[in-house]
PDB file of C-alpha atoms in Angstrom:
ATOM      1  CA  UNK O   1      13.667   5.223  -9.176  1.00 76.00           C
ATOM      2  CA  UNK O   2      10.358   3.754 -10.374  1.00 86.00           C
ATOM      3  CA  UNK O   3       7.274   6.039  -9.999  1.00 91.00           C
ATOM      4  CA  UNK O   4       3.702   6.547 -10.662  1.00 94.00           C
ATOM      5  CA  UNK O   5       1.321   9.588 -11.020  1.00 95.00           C
ATOM      6  CA  UNK O   6      -2.062   9.882 -10.411  1.00 95.00           C
ATOM      7  CA  UNK O   7      -3.047  13.219 -11.960  1.00 95.00           C
ATOM      8  CA  UNK O   8      -6.921  13.220 -10.559  1.00 95.00           C
ATOM      9  CA  UNK O   9      -7.470  13.819  -6.906  1.00 94.00           C
ATOM     10  CA  UNK O  10     -10.839  12.925  -7.473  1.00 96.00           C
ATOM     11  CA  UNK O  11     -13.233  11.372 -10.141  1.00 98.00           C
ATOM     12  CA  UNK O  12     -16.994  11.655  -9.951  1.00 98.00           C
ATOM     13  CA  UNK O  13     -19.233   9.397 -12.125  1.00 98.00           C
ATOM     14  CA  UNK O  14     -22.825   8.408 -11.990  1.00 97.00           C
ATOM     15  CA  UNK O  15     -24.073   4.906 -11.387  1.00 97.00           C
ATOM     16  CA  UNK O  16     -24.241   2.800 -14.287  1.00 97.00           C
ATOM     17  CA  UNK O  17     -21.716   5.068 -16.298  1.00 97.00           C
ATOM     18  CA  UNK O  18     -18.185   3.607 -17.166  1.00 97.00           C
ATOM     19  CA  UNK O  19     -15.231   4.957 -15.088  1.00 97.00           C
ATOM     20  CA  UNK O  20     -11.716   5.443 -15.542  1.00 98.00           C
ATOM     21  CA  UNK O  21      -9.069   6.295 -13.050  1.00 98.00           C
ATOM     22  CA  UNK O  22      -5.894   7.352 -14.593  1.00 98.00           C
ATOM     23  CA  UNK O  23      -2.426   6.261 -13.605  1.00 98.00           C
ATOM     24  CA  UNK O  24       1.064   6.968 -15.658  1.00 97.00           C
ATOM     25  CA  UNK O  25       4.143   5.544 -14.938  1.00 95.00           C
ATOM     26  CA  UNK O  26       8.020   6.051 -15.179  1.00 94.00           C
ATOM     27  CA  UNK O  27      10.331   3.370 -15.165  1.00 88.00           C
ATOM     28  CA  UNK O  28      13.385   1.889 -16.313  1.00 85.00           C
ATOM     29  CA  UNK O  29      13.032  -1.443 -17.609  1.00 82.00           C
ATOM     30  CA  UNK O  30       9.706  -3.546 -17.552  1.00 82.00           C
ATOM     31  CA  UNK O  31       7.180  -2.047 -15.448  1.00 88.00           C
ATOM     32  CA  UNK O  32       5.114  -4.332 -12.919  1.00 90.00           C
ATOM     33  CA  UNK O  33       2.091  -2.455 -12.181  1.00 94.00           C
ATOM     34  CA  UNK O  34      -0.591  -2.838  -9.467  1.00 95.00           C
ATOM     35  CA  UNK O  35      -4.171  -1.135  -8.578  1.00 97.00           C
ATOM     36  CA  UNK O  36      -5.281  -1.011  -4.999  1.00 96.00           C
ATOM     37  CA  UNK O  37      -8.425   0.033  -3.351  1.00 96.00           C
ATOM     38  CA  UNK O  38      -9.091   1.223   0.125  1.00 94.00           C
ATOM     39  CA  UNK O  39     -12.458   1.634   1.439  1.00 91.00           C
ATOM     40  CA  UNK O  40     -13.213   3.992   4.597  1.00 85.00           C
ATOM     41  CA  UNK O  41     -11.431   2.844   7.673  1.00 78.00           C
ATOM     42  CA  UNK O  42     -10.102  -0.137   5.983  1.00 82.00           C
ATOM     43  CA  UNK O  43      -6.410  -1.193   4.651  1.00 86.00           C
ATOM     44  CA  UNK O  44      -5.870  -1.420   1.018  1.00 92.00           C
ATOM     45  CA  UNK O  45      -7.178  -4.274  -0.823  1.00 93.00           C
ATOM     46  CA  UNK O  46      -5.317  -5.762  -4.113  1.00 92.00           C
ATOM     47  CA  UNK O  47      -7.570  -5.216  -7.348  1.00 95.00           C
ATOM     48  CA  UNK O  48      -5.218  -6.239 -10.149  1.00 94.00           C
ATOM     49  CA  UNK O  49      -1.631  -6.336 -11.652  1.00 92.00           C
ATOM     50  CA  UNK O  50       0.097  -6.309 -14.823  1.00 92.00           C
ATOM     51  CA  UNK O  51       3.384  -8.404 -15.196  1.00 86.00           C
ATOM     52  CA  UNK O  52       3.600  -9.393 -18.670  1.00 80.00           C
ATOM     53  CA  UNK O  53       1.076 -10.586 -21.401  1.00 82.00           C
ATOM     54  CA  UNK O  54      -2.210  -9.311 -22.253  1.00 87.00           C
ATOM     55  CA  UNK O  55      -2.321  -5.417 -22.010  1.00 91.00           C
ATOM     56  CA  UNK O  56      -5.825  -5.792 -20.724  1.00 95.00           C
ATOM     57  CA  UNK O  57      -5.737  -7.037 -17.187  1.00 95.00           C
ATOM     58  CA  UNK O  58      -8.802  -8.053 -15.279  1.00 95.00           C
ATOM     59  CA  UNK O  59      -9.228  -8.071 -11.561  1.00 94.00           C
ATOM     60  CA  UNK O  60     -11.735  -8.088  -8.736  1.00 91.00           C
ATOM     61  CA  UNK O  61     -15.146  -6.442  -8.517  1.00 92.00           C
ATOM     62  CA  UNK O  62     -15.432  -6.159 -12.244  1.00 95.00           C
ATOM     63  CA  UNK O  63     -12.299  -4.000 -12.582  1.00 97.00           C
ATOM     64  CA  UNK O  64     -10.088  -3.988 -15.410  1.00 97.00           C
ATOM     65  CA  UNK O  65      -6.824  -1.938 -16.390  1.00 97.00           C
ATOM     66  CA  UNK O  66      -5.145  -1.210 -19.577  1.00 96.00           C
ATOM     67  CA  UNK O  67      -1.365  -1.369 -20.073  1.00 95.00           C
ATOM     68  CA  UNK O  68      -0.308   1.298 -22.746  1.00 95.00           C
ATOM     69  CA  UNK O  69       3.396   1.294 -23.259  1.00 93.00           C
ATOM     70  CA  UNK O  70       3.446   4.025 -25.730  1.00 93.00           C
ATOM     71  CA  UNK O  71       1.641   6.381 -23.270  1.00 95.00           C
ATOM     72  CA  UNK O  72       3.008   4.801 -20.316  1.00 95.00           C
ATOM     73  CA  UNK O  73      -0.147   4.505 -18.775  1.00 96.00           C
ATOM     74  CA  UNK O  74      -2.150   1.835 -16.897  1.00 97.00           C
ATOM     75  CA  UNK O  75      -5.706   3.324 -16.464  1.00 98.00           C
ATOM     76  CA  UNK O  76      -8.148   1.570 -14.053  1.00 98.00           C
ATOM     77  CA  UNK O  77     -11.771   1.009 -15.806  1.00 98.00           C
ATOM     78  CA  UNK O  78     -14.908  -0.448 -15.047  1.00 97.00           C
ATOM     79  CA  UNK O  79     -17.747  -0.522 -17.709  1.00 97.00           C
ATOM     80  CA  UNK O  80     -20.643   0.311 -15.244  1.00 97.00           C
ATOM     81  CA  UNK O  81     -19.911   1.953 -11.925  1.00 97.00           C
ATOM     82  CA  UNK O  82     -21.753   1.034  -8.770  1.00 97.00           C
ATOM     83  CA  UNK O  83     -22.123   3.275  -5.651  1.00 96.00           C
ATOM     84  CA  UNK O  84     -20.369   0.872  -3.407  1.00 95.00           C
ATOM     85  CA  UNK O  85     -17.104   1.466  -5.776  1.00 96.00           C
ATOM     86  CA  UNK O  86     -17.114   4.770  -4.123  1.00 96.00           C
ATOM     87  CA  UNK O  87     -13.367   4.559  -2.500  1.00 96.00           C
ATOM     88  CA  UNK O  88      -9.893   5.607  -2.609  1.00 96.00           C
ATOM     89  CA  UNK O  89      -7.810   4.053  -5.451  1.00 97.00           C
ATOM     90  CA  UNK O  90      -3.971   3.635  -5.459  1.00 96.00           C
ATOM     91  CA  UNK O  91      -1.884   2.896  -8.686  1.00 96.00           C
ATOM     92  CA  UNK O  92       1.597   1.224  -7.555  1.00 95.00           C
ATOM     93  CA  UNK O  93       4.686   0.191  -9.539  1.00 93.00           C
ATOM     94  CA  UNK O  94       7.387  -2.232  -8.171  1.00 88.00           C
ATOM     95  CA  UNK O  95      10.848  -0.784  -7.405  1.00 83.00           C
ATOM     96  CA  UNK O  96      14.030  -2.272  -6.460  1.00 75.00           C
ATOM     97  CA  UNK O  97      16.369  -1.399  -3.427  1.00 69.00           C
ATOM     98  CA  UNK O  98      19.704  -0.890  -4.808  1.00 66.00           C
ATOM     99  CA  UNK O  99      21.542  -2.195  -1.677  1.00 65.00           C
ATOM    100  CA  UNK O 100      19.571  -5.125  -1.166  1.00 65.00           C
ATOM    101  CA  UNK O 101      17.930  -5.958  -4.379  1.00 65.00           C
ATOM    102  CA  UNK O 102      14.650  -6.223  -2.333  1.00 71.00           C
ATOM    103  CA  UNK O 103      11.634  -5.401  -4.205  1.00 73.00           C
ATOM    104  CA  UNK O 104       9.086  -2.975  -2.887  1.00 80.00           C
ATOM    105  CA  UNK O 105       5.870  -0.989  -4.182  1.00 87.00           C
ATOM    106  CA  UNK O 106       5.918   2.732  -4.824  1.00 89.00           C
ATOM    107  CA  UNK O 107       2.389   4.230  -4.522  1.00 92.00           C
ATOM    108  CA  UNK O 108       0.779   7.277  -6.211  1.00 93.00           C
ATOM    109  CA  UNK O 109      -1.085   9.793  -4.286  1.00 91.00           C
ATOM    110  CA  UNK O 110      -4.449   8.206  -4.721  1.00 93.00           C
ATOM    111  CA  UNK O 111      -7.624   9.171  -6.537  1.00 96.00           C
ATOM    112  CA  UNK O 112     -10.854   9.313  -4.494  1.00 96.00           C
ATOM    113  CA  UNK O 113     -13.886   7.974  -6.632  1.00 97.00           C
ATOM    114  CA  UNK O 114     -17.315   9.137  -5.819  1.00 97.00           C
ATOM    115  CA  UNK O 115     -20.179   7.271  -7.665  1.00 97.00           C
ATOM    116  CA  UNK O 116     -23.541   9.260  -7.304  1.00 97.00           C
ATOM    117  CA  UNK O 117     -26.754   7.387  -7.326  1.00 95.00           C
TER     118      UNK O 117
ATOM    119  CA  UNK L   1      -9.539  -8.785   5.817  1.00 53.00           C
ATOM    120  CA  UNK L   2      -8.548 -11.196   8.643  1.00 71.00           C
ATOM    121  CA  UNK L   3      -5.488 -12.165   7.072  1.00 92.00           C
ATOM    122  CA  UNK L   4      -3.773  -9.237   8.204  1.00 95.00           C
ATOM    123  CA  UNK L   5      -4.672  -7.792  11.668  1.00 95.00           C
ATOM    124  CA  UNK L   6      -3.659  -4.635  13.582  1.00 97.00           C
ATOM    125  CA  UNK L   7      -4.313  -3.673  17.082  1.00 97.00           C
ATOM    126  CA  UNK L   8      -5.256  -1.226  18.397  1.00 96.00           C
ATOM    127  CA  UNK L   9      -7.321   0.515  15.448  1.00 95.00           C
ATOM    128  CA  UNK L  10      -7.239   3.794  17.135  1.00 96.00           C
ATOM    129  CA  UNK L  11      -4.616   5.254  19.519  1.00 95.00           C
ATOM    130  CA  UNK L  12      -4.341   8.849  21.290  1.00 95.00           C
ATOM    131  CA  UNK L  13      -1.115   9.516  22.783  1.00 92.00           C
ATOM    132  CA  UNK L  14       0.731  12.358  24.299  1.00 89.00           C
ATOM    133  CA  UNK L  15       4.043  13.337  23.108  1.00 87.00           C
ATOM    134  CA  UNK L  16       5.796  11.818  26.044  1.00 86.00           C
ATOM    135  CA  UNK L  17       4.124   8.462  26.025  1.00 87.00           C
ATOM    136  CA  UNK L  18       5.604   5.245  24.843  1.00 93.00           C
ATOM    137  CA  UNK L  19       3.202   2.906  22.833  1.00 94.00           C
ATOM    138  CA  UNK L  20       3.324  -0.098  20.408  1.00 96.00           C
ATOM    139  CA  UNK L  21       1.539  -0.750  17.598  1.00 97.00           C
ATOM    140  CA  UNK L  22       0.973  -4.544  16.826  1.00 98.00           C
ATOM    141  CA  UNK L  23       0.460  -6.482  13.559  1.00 98.00           C
ATOM    142  CA  UNK L  24      -0.180 -10.142  12.987  1.00 97.00           C
ATOM    143  CA  UNK L  25      -0.563 -11.956   9.578  1.00 96.00           C
ATOM    144  CA  UNK L  26      -2.161 -15.259   9.214  1.00 95.00           C
ATOM    145  CA  UNK L  27      -1.180 -15.918   5.664  1.00 94.00           C
ATOM    146  CA  UNK L  28       2.176 -17.815   6.058  1.00 93.00           C
ATOM    147  CA  UNK L  29       4.043 -14.959   4.121  1.00 91.00           C
ATOM    148  CA  UNK L  30       7.522 -14.267   4.814  1.00 88.00           C
ATOM    149  CA  UNK L  31       7.943 -10.269   4.513  1.00 89.00           C
ATOM    150  CA  UNK L  32       6.220  -7.865   6.281  1.00 93.00           C
ATOM    151  CA  UNK L  33       5.956  -3.762   6.153  1.00 92.00           C
ATOM    152  CA  UNK L  34       4.999  -0.676   7.721  1.00 94.00           C
ATOM    153  CA  UNK L  35       3.432   2.051   5.837  1.00 94.00           C
ATOM    154  CA  UNK L  36       2.388   5.778   7.162  1.00 94.00           C
ATOM    155  CA  UNK L  37      -0.452   7.096   5.255  1.00 93.00           C
ATOM    156  CA  UNK L  38      -0.967  10.859   5.699  1.00 90.00           C
ATOM    157  CA  UNK L  39      -3.604  12.860   3.972  1.00 82.00           C
ATOM    158  CA  UNK L  40      -2.663  14.229   0.422  1.00 74.00           C
ATOM    159  CA  UNK L  41       0.567  12.245   0.697  1.00 81.00           C
ATOM    160  CA  UNK L  42       1.641   8.981  -1.199  1.00 82.00           C
ATOM    161  CA  UNK L  43       2.054   6.150   1.131  1.00 88.00           C
ATOM    162  CA  UNK L  44       5.375   6.150   2.641  1.00 89.00           C
ATOM    163  CA  UNK L  45       7.210   2.798   3.316  1.00 89.00           C
ATOM    164  CA  UNK L  46       8.819   3.047   6.908  1.00 92.00           C
ATOM    165  CA  UNK L  47      10.360  -0.529   7.427  1.00 91.00           C
ATOM    166  CA  UNK L  48      10.469  -3.829   5.524  1.00 89.00           C
ATOM    167  CA  UNK L  49      10.887  -7.090   7.038  1.00 88.00           C
ATOM    168  CA  UNK L  50      12.377  -9.961   4.732  1.00 82.00           C
ATOM    169  CA  UNK L  51      12.722 -13.367   6.297  1.00 74.00           C
ATOM    170  CA  UNK L  52      12.609 -11.563   9.558  1.00 68.00           C
ATOM    171  CA  UNK L  53      15.485  -9.339   8.707  1.00 75.00           C
ATOM    172  CA  UNK L  54      15.190  -5.682   8.221  1.00 75.00           C
ATOM    173  CA  UNK L  55      16.192  -4.801   4.913  1.00 71.00           C
ATOM    174  CA  UNK L  56      14.793  -1.091   4.507  1.00 73.00           C
ATOM    175  CA  UNK L  57      14.746   1.905   6.813  1.00 74.00           C
ATOM    176  CA  UNK L  58      13.609   4.671   4.723  1.00 72.00           C
ATOM    177  CA  UNK L  59      15.278   7.305   6.863  1.00 84.00           C
ATOM    178  CA  UNK L  60      12.493   7.053   9.621  1.00 91.00           C
ATOM    179  CA  UNK L  61      13.105   8.838  12.808  1.00 92.00           C
ATOM    180  CA  UNK L  62      14.550   7.032  15.701  1.00 92.00           C
ATOM    181  CA  UNK L  63      11.248   7.586  17.693  1.00 94.00           C
ATOM    182  CA  UNK L  64      10.009   4.854  15.625  1.00 95.00           C
ATOM    183  CA  UNK L  65      11.312   1.524  16.425  1.00 94.00           C
ATOM    184  CA  UNK L  66      10.333  -1.564  14.833  1.00 94.00           C
ATOM    185  CA  UNK L  67      10.457  -5.106  15.890  1.00 94.00           C
ATOM    186  CA  UNK L  68       9.837  -8.407  14.096  1.00 93.00           C
ATOM    187  CA  UNK L  69      10.106 -11.426  16.433  1.00 92.00           C
ATOM    188  CA  UNK L  70       9.007 -13.861  13.909  1.00 91.00           C
ATOM    189  CA  UNK L  71       7.498 -13.984  10.194  1.00 88.00           C
ATOM    190  CA  UNK L  72       4.111 -13.568  11.655  1.00 94.00           C
ATOM    191  CA  UNK L  73       4.359 -10.872  13.954  1.00 96.00           C
ATOM    192  CA  UNK L  74       5.483  -7.116  13.628  1.00 96.00           C
ATOM    193  CA  UNK L  75       5.478  -4.517  16.300  1.00 97.00           C
ATOM    194  CA  UNK L  76       6.025  -0.623  15.889  1.00 97.00           C
ATOM    195  CA  UNK L  77       7.373   0.869  19.157  1.00 96.00           C
ATOM    196  CA  UNK L  78       6.556   4.580  19.496  1.00 95.00           C
ATOM    197  CA  UNK L  79       8.152   7.155  21.892  1.00 93.00           C
ATOM    198  CA  UNK L  80       8.293  10.989  22.259  1.00 92.00           C
ATOM    199  CA  UNK L  81       6.440  11.406  18.880  1.00 93.00           C
ATOM    200  CA  UNK L  82       5.423  14.616  17.350  1.00 93.00           C
ATOM    201  CA  UNK L  83       2.151  15.961  16.347  1.00 93.00           C
ATOM    202  CA  UNK L  84       3.122  15.525  12.686  1.00 92.00           C
ATOM    203  CA  UNK L  85       3.174  11.712  13.197  1.00 95.00           C
ATOM    204  CA  UNK L  86      -0.442  11.662  13.583  1.00 95.00           C
ATOM    205  CA  UNK L  87      -1.379   9.343  10.687  1.00 95.00           C
ATOM    206  CA  UNK L  88      -2.765   6.000   9.554  1.00 95.00           C
ATOM    207  CA  UNK L  89      -0.320   3.341  10.201  1.00 96.00           C
ATOM    208  CA  UNK L  90      -0.531   0.269   7.982  1.00 95.00           C
ATOM    209  CA  UNK L  91       0.902  -2.992   8.273  1.00 96.00           C
ATOM    210  CA  UNK L  92       1.145  -5.331   5.178  1.00 94.00           C
ATOM    211  CA  UNK L  93       2.652  -8.655   4.264  1.00 93.00           C
ATOM    212  CA  UNK L  94       3.582 -10.491   1.075  1.00 90.00           C
ATOM    213  CA  UNK L  95       5.212 -13.796  -0.030  1.00 87.00           C
ATOM    214  CA  UNK L  96       8.736 -13.254  -1.175  1.00 79.00           C
ATOM    215  CA  UNK L  97       9.842 -16.151  -3.314  1.00 72.00           C
ATOM    216  CA  UNK L  98      13.169 -15.296  -3.704  1.00 61.00           C
ATOM    217  CA  UNK L  99      16.092 -13.833  -1.721  1.00 52.00           C
ATOM    218  CA  UNK L 100      16.066 -10.860  -3.753  1.00 52.00           C
ATOM    219  CA  UNK L 101      12.380 -10.110  -3.816  1.00 46.00           C
ATOM    220  CA  UNK L 102       9.407 -10.981  -5.905  1.00 54.00           C
ATOM    221  CA  UNK L 103       6.285  -8.978  -7.332  1.00 67.00           C
ATOM    222  CA  UNK L 104       3.613 -10.718  -5.568  1.00 76.00           C
ATOM    223  CA  UNK L 105       0.982  -8.477  -4.040  1.00 85.00           C
ATOM    224  CA  UNK L 106       1.181  -7.297  -0.684  1.00 89.00           C
ATOM    225  CA  UNK L 107      -1.911  -7.616   1.822  1.00 92.00           C
ATOM    226  CA  UNK L 108      -2.867  -4.918   4.026  1.00 93.00           C
ATOM    227  CA  UNK L 109      -4.214  -4.793   7.602  1.00 94.00           C
ATOM    228  CA  UNK L 110      -6.931  -2.386   8.336  1.00 93.00           C
ATOM    229  CA  UNK L 111      -4.463   0.193  10.000  1.00 95.00           C
ATOM    230  CA  UNK L 112      -3.981   2.084  13.421  1.00 96.00           C
ATOM    231  CA  UNK L 113      -5.323   5.584  13.380  1.00 95.00           C
ATOM    232  CA  UNK L 114      -2.771   7.429  15.601  1.00 96.00           C
ATOM    233  CA  UNK L 115      -3.277  10.899  17.149  1.00 95.00           C
ATOM    234  CA  UNK L 116      -0.679  12.670  18.851  1.00 94.00           C
ATOM    235  CA  UNK L 117      -1.471  15.530  21.045  1.00 91.00           C
TER     236      UNK L 117
END
């Protein structure tokens, strides 16, 4: 089964500094990777995805993620953090159900990002 | 945010009550999902409806009963729940472009915060 790991429960960064939220994956075959963000009392919002192509994927709100096959990583980055970026971030990977072939997302445990003024 | 709506947003119920959660998607998608989000745990996929057919039931206890009357509506019927069922229940939808699934992103509702006393 496909899986992702988010090694940090929380990341703290000062406003204006670059931020990185880490994600590593374990898949058989080509990975299809996603990042979602969850603001307080809200559902998850899609940020970006990697399917094929350029290793650097650009997404919403100025976020980008770098796919690194040799390190099996898909870290989320932003050059300059905002206080409003404070939220819970989830990495996810597509998986395929053996019995039906239907595809679903498998999520990591989430990383809380706190951006201080 | 208005693409997928969930009602109620908050629900407190006793262990002997029967209640239902409702989800509606206005995106024209053909697949809908129920997830359970508990603190410190990855999102747990509970049920998937693809083309209105249930294709996944991740060993969810029978006290949770899904219903998908059409591609826009999804219900989760609850009865004789346990306190450990207290969590945020998220509904999501996506567009599946082939019978065997696709890798299109999922769109989430804001969730129902359920507390079982």
